[in-house]
mmCIF file of C-alpha atoms in Angstrom:
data_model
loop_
_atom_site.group_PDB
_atom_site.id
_atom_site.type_symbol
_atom_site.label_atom_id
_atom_site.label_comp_id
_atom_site.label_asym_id
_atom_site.label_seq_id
_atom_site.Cartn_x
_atom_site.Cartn_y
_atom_site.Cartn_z
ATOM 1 C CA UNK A 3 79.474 17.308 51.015
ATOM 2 C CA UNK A 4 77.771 20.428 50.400
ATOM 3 C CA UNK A 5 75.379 22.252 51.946
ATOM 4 C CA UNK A 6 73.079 21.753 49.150
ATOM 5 C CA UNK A 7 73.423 18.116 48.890
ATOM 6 C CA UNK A 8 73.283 17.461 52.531
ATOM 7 C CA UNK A 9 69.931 19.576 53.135
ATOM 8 C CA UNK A 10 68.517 17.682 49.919
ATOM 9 C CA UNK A 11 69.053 14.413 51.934
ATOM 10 C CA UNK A 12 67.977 15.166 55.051
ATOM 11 C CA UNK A 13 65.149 16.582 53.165
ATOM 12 C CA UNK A 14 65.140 19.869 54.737
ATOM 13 C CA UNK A 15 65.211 23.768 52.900
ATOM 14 C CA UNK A 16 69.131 25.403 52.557
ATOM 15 C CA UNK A 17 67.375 28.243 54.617
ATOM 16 C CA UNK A 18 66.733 25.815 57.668
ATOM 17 C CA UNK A 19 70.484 23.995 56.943
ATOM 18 C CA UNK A 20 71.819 27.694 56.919
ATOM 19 C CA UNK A 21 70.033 28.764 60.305
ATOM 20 C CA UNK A 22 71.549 25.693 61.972
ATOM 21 C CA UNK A 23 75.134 25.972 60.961
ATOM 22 C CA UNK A 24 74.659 30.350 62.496
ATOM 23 C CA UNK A 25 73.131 28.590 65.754
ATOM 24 C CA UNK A 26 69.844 30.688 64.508
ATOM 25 C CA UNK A 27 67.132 27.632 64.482
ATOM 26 C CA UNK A 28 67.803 24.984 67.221
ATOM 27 C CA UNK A 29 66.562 21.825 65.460
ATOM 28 C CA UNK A 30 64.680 18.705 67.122
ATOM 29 C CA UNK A 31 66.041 15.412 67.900
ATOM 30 C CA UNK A 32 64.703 13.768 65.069
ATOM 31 C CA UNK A 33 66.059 16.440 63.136
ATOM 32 C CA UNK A 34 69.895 16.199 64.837
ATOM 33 C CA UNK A 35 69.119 12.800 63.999
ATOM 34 C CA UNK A 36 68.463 12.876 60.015
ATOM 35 C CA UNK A 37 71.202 14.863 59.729
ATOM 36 C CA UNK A 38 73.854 12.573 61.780
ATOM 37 C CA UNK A 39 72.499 9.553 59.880
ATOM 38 C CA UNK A 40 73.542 11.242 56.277
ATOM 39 C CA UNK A 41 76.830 12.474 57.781
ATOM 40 C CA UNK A 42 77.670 8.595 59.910
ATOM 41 C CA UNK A 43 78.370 10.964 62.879
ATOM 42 C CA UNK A 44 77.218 10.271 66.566
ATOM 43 C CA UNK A 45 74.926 13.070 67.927
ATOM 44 C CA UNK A 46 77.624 13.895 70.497
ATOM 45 C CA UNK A 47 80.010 14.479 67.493
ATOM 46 C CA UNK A 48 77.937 17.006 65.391
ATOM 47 C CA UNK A 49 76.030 18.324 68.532
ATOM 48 C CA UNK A 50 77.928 17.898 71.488
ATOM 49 C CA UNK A 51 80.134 20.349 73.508
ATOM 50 C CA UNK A 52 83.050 21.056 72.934
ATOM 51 C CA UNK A 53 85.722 20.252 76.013
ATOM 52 C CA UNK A 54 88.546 23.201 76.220
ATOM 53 C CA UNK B 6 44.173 21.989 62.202
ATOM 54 C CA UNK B 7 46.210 19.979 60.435
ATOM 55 C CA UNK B 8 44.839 18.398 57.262
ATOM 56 C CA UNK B 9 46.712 14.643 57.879
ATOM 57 C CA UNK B 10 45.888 13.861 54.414
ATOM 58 C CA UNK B 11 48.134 16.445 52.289
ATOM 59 C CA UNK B 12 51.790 16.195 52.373
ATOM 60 C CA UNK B 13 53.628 19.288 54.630
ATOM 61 C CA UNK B 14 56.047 21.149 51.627
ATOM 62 C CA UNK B 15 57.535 22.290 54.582
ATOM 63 C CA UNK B 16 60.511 21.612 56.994
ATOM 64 C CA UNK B 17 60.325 21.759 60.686
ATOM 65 C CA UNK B 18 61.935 25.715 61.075
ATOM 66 C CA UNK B 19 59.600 26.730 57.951
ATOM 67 C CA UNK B 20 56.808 25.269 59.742
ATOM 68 C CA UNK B 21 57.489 26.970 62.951
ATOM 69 C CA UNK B 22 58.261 30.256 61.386
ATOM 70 C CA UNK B 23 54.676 29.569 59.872
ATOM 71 C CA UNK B 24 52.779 28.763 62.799
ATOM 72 C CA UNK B 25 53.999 31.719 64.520
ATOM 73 C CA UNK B 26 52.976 33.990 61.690
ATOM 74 C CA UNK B 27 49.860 32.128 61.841
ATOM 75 C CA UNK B 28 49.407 32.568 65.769
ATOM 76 C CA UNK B 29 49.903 36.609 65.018
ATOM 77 C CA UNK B 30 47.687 36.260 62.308
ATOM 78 C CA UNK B 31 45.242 34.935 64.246
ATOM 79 C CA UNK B 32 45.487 37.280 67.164
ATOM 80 C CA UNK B 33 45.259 40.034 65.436
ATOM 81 C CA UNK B 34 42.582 39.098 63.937
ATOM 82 C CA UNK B 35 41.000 38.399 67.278
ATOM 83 C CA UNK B 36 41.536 41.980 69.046
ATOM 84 C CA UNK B 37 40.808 43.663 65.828
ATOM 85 C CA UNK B 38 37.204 41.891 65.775
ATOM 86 C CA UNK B 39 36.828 42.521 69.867
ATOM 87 C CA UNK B 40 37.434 46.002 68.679
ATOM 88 C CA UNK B 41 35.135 46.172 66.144
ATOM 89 C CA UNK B 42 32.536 45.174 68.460
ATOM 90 C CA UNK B 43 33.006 47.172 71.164
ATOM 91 C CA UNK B 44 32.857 50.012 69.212
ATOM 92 C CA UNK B 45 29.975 48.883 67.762
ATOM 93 C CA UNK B 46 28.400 48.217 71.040
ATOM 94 C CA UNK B 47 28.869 51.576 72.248
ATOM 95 C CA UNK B 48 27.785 53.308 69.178
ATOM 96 C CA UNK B 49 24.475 51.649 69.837
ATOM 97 C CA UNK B 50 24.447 49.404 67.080
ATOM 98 C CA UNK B 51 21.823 46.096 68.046
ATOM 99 C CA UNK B 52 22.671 42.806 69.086
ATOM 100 C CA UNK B 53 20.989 41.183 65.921
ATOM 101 C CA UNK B 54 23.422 43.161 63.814
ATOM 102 C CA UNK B 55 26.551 42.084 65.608
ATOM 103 C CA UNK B 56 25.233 38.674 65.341
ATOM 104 C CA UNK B 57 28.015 37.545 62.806
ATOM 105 C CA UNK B 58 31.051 39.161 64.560
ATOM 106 C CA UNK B 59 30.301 38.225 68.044
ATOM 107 C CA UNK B 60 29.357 34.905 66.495
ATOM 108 C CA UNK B 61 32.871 34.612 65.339
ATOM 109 C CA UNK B 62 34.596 36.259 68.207
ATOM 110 C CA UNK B 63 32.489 33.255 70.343
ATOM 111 C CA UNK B 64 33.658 30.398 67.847
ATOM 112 C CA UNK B 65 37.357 31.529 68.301
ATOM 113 C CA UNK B 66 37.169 32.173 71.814
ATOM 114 C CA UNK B 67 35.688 28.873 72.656
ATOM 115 C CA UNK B 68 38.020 26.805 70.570
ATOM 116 C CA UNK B 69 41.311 28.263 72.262
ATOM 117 C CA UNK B 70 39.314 27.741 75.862
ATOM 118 C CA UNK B 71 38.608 24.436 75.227
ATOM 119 C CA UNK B 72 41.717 23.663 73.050
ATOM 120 C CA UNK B 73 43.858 24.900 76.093
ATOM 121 C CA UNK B 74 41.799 23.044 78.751
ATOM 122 C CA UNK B 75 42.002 19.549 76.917
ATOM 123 C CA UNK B 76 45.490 19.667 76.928
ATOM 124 C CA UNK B 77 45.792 21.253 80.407
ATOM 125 C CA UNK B 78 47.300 24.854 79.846
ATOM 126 C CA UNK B 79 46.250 28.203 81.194
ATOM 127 C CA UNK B 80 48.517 31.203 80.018
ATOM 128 C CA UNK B 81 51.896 31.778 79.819
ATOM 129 C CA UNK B 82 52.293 34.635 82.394
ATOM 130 C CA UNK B 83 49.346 33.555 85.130
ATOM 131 C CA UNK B 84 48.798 30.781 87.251
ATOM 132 C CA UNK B 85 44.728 29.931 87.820
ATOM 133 C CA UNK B 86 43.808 31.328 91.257
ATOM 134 C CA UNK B 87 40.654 32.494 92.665
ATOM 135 C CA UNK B 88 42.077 35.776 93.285
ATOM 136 C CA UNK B 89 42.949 36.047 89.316
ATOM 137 C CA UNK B 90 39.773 35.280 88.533
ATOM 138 C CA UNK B 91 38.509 37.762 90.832
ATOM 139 C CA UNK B 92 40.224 40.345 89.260
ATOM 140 C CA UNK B 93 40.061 39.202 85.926
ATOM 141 C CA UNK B 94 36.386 39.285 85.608
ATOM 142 C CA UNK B 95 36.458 43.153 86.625
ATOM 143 C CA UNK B 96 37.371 43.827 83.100
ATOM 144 C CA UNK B 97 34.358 41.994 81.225
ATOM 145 C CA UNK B 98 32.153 43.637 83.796
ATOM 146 C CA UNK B 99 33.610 47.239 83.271
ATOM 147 C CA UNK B 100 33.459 47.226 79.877
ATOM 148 C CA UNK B 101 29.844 46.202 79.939
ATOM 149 C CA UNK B 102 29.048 48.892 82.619
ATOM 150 C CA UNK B 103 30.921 51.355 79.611
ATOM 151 C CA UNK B 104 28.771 50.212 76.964
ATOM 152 C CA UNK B 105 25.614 49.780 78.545
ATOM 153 C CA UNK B 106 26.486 53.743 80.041
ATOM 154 C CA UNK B 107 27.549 55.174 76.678
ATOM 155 C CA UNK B 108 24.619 53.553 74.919
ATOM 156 C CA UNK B 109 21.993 55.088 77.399
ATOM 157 C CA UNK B 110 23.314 58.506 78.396
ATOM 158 C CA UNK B 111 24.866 59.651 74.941
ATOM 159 C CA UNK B 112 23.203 57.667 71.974
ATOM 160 C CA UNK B 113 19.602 56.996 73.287
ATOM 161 C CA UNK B 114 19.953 60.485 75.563
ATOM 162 C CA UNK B 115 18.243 59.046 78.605
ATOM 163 C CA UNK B 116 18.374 61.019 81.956
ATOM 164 C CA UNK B 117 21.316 60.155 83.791
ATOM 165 C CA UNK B 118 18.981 59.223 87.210
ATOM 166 C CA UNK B 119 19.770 56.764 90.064
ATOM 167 C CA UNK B 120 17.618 54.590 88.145
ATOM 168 C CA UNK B 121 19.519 53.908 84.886
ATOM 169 C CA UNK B 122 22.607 54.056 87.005
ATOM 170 C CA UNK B 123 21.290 51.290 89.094
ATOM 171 C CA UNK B 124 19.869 49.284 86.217
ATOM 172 C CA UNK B 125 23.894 49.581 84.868
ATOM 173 C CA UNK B 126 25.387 48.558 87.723
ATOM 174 C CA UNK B 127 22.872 45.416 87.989
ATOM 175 C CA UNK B 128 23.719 44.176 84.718
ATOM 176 C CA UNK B 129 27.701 45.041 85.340
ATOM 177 C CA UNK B 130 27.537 43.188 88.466
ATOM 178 C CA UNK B 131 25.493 40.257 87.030
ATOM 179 C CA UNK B 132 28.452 40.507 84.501
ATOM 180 C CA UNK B 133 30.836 39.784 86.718
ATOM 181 C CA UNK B 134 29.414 36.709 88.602
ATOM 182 C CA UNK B 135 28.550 35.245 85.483
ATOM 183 C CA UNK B 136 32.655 35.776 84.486
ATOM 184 C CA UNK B 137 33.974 34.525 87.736
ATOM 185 C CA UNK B 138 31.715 31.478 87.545
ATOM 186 C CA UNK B 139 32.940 30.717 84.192
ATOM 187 C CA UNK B 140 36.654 30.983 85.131
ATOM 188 C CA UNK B 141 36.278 28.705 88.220
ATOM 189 C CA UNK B 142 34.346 26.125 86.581
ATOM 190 C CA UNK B 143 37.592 26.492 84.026
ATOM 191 C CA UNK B 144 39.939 26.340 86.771
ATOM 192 C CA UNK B 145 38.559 23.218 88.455
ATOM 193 C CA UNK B 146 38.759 21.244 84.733
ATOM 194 C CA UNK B 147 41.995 22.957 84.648
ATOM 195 C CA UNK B 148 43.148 21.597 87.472
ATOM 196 C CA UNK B 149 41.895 17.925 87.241
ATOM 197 C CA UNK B 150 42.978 17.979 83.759
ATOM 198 C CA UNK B 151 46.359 19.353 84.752
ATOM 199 C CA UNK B 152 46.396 16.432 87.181
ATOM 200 C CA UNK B 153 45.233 13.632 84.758
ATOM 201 C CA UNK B 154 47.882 14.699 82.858
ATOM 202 C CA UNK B 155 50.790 14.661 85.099
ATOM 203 C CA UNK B 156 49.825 11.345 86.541
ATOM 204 C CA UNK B 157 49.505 9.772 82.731
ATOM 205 C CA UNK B 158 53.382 11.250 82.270
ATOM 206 C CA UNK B 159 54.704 10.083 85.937
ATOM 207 C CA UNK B 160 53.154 6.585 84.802
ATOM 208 C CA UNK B 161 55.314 6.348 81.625
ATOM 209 C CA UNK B 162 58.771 7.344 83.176
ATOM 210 C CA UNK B 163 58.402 4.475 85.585
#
């Protein structure tokens, strides 16, 4: 999926998708949300930490 | 103020980025009119003339004061106490005691005489109470509303 298409269906601006993926814009819940819907990923997958 | 009724074109980091410019916007705007008439003010220029800028300046200041109270904040940096407000109210009071000095002794040319001074010093002083009475009537609502508040949250996580 690209970046394009996946900011279309969460229904947000490539600008704000952009500023996530840098770690610029820290988005809301509901936002995390939208986006894990599209994707069929948990929160803890997309937005979790990662264990080393 | 959020119109409820038109759709938001905007996404939640768009609409951030706007509010701040918004909130600088509107600050600006603020210290630029406070400015404005306290320059005007000590240039001697009358009350009835100001009327439309301090009218303004009162319309914005009384909507973030109230605003703020409803929903129990103060400022970011200071905690309500009576000695803030002590001190705080110095500055309204000073400034006043600047115009009112400025206004007699350089653009009307009065006599600087213990007289004058004393009249000044009155109306800084009466300046001041008025202030501090103000900001402690603000701090008790503060505080109850601060209160209210916190109890209405406390209620919900049990």
């Amino acid at each position: 999926m690209t970046q394009k298409a996946l900011a279309e269906a969460v229904g947000i601006s490539r600008q704000t998708m952009n500023a996530i993926e840098q770690g610029e814009y820290n988005p809301t819940i509901k936002l995390c949300r939208a986006i894990c819907r599209v994707l069929g990923k948990s929160l803890d997958e997309l937005f979790g930490e990662e264990d080393n | 103020m959020k119109n409820k009724k038109s759709k938001n074109m905007l996404d939640e980091m768009q609409d951030t980025k706007l509010l701040k410019i918004e909130e600088f916007g509107f600050w600006l705007v603020f210290w630029v009119l406070f400015a404005a008439i306290f320059l005007q003010a000590l240039l001697g220029t009358t009350l009835k003339e100001l009327a439309g800028e301090i009218a303004a300046f009162l319309a914005a200041s009384v909507y973030v004061a109230f605003s703020s109270l409803k929903n129990g904040l103060w400022t970011r940096k200071a905690a309500p106490t009576l000695k803030m407000n002590a001190i705080t109210s110095v500055l309204p009071a000073f400034l006043f005691g600047i115009i009112n000095a400025v206004r007699a002794f350089v653009v009307m040319k009065k006599p600087i005489d213990l007289h004058a001074t004393l009249q000044i010093a009155a109306i800084s002083a009466g300046v001041y109470i008025l202030c501090f009475a103000l900001l402690e009537v603000f701090r008790l609502i503060y505080n109850k509303r601060r209160k209210k508040l916190d109890d209405i949250e406390e209620e919900q996580e049990r």
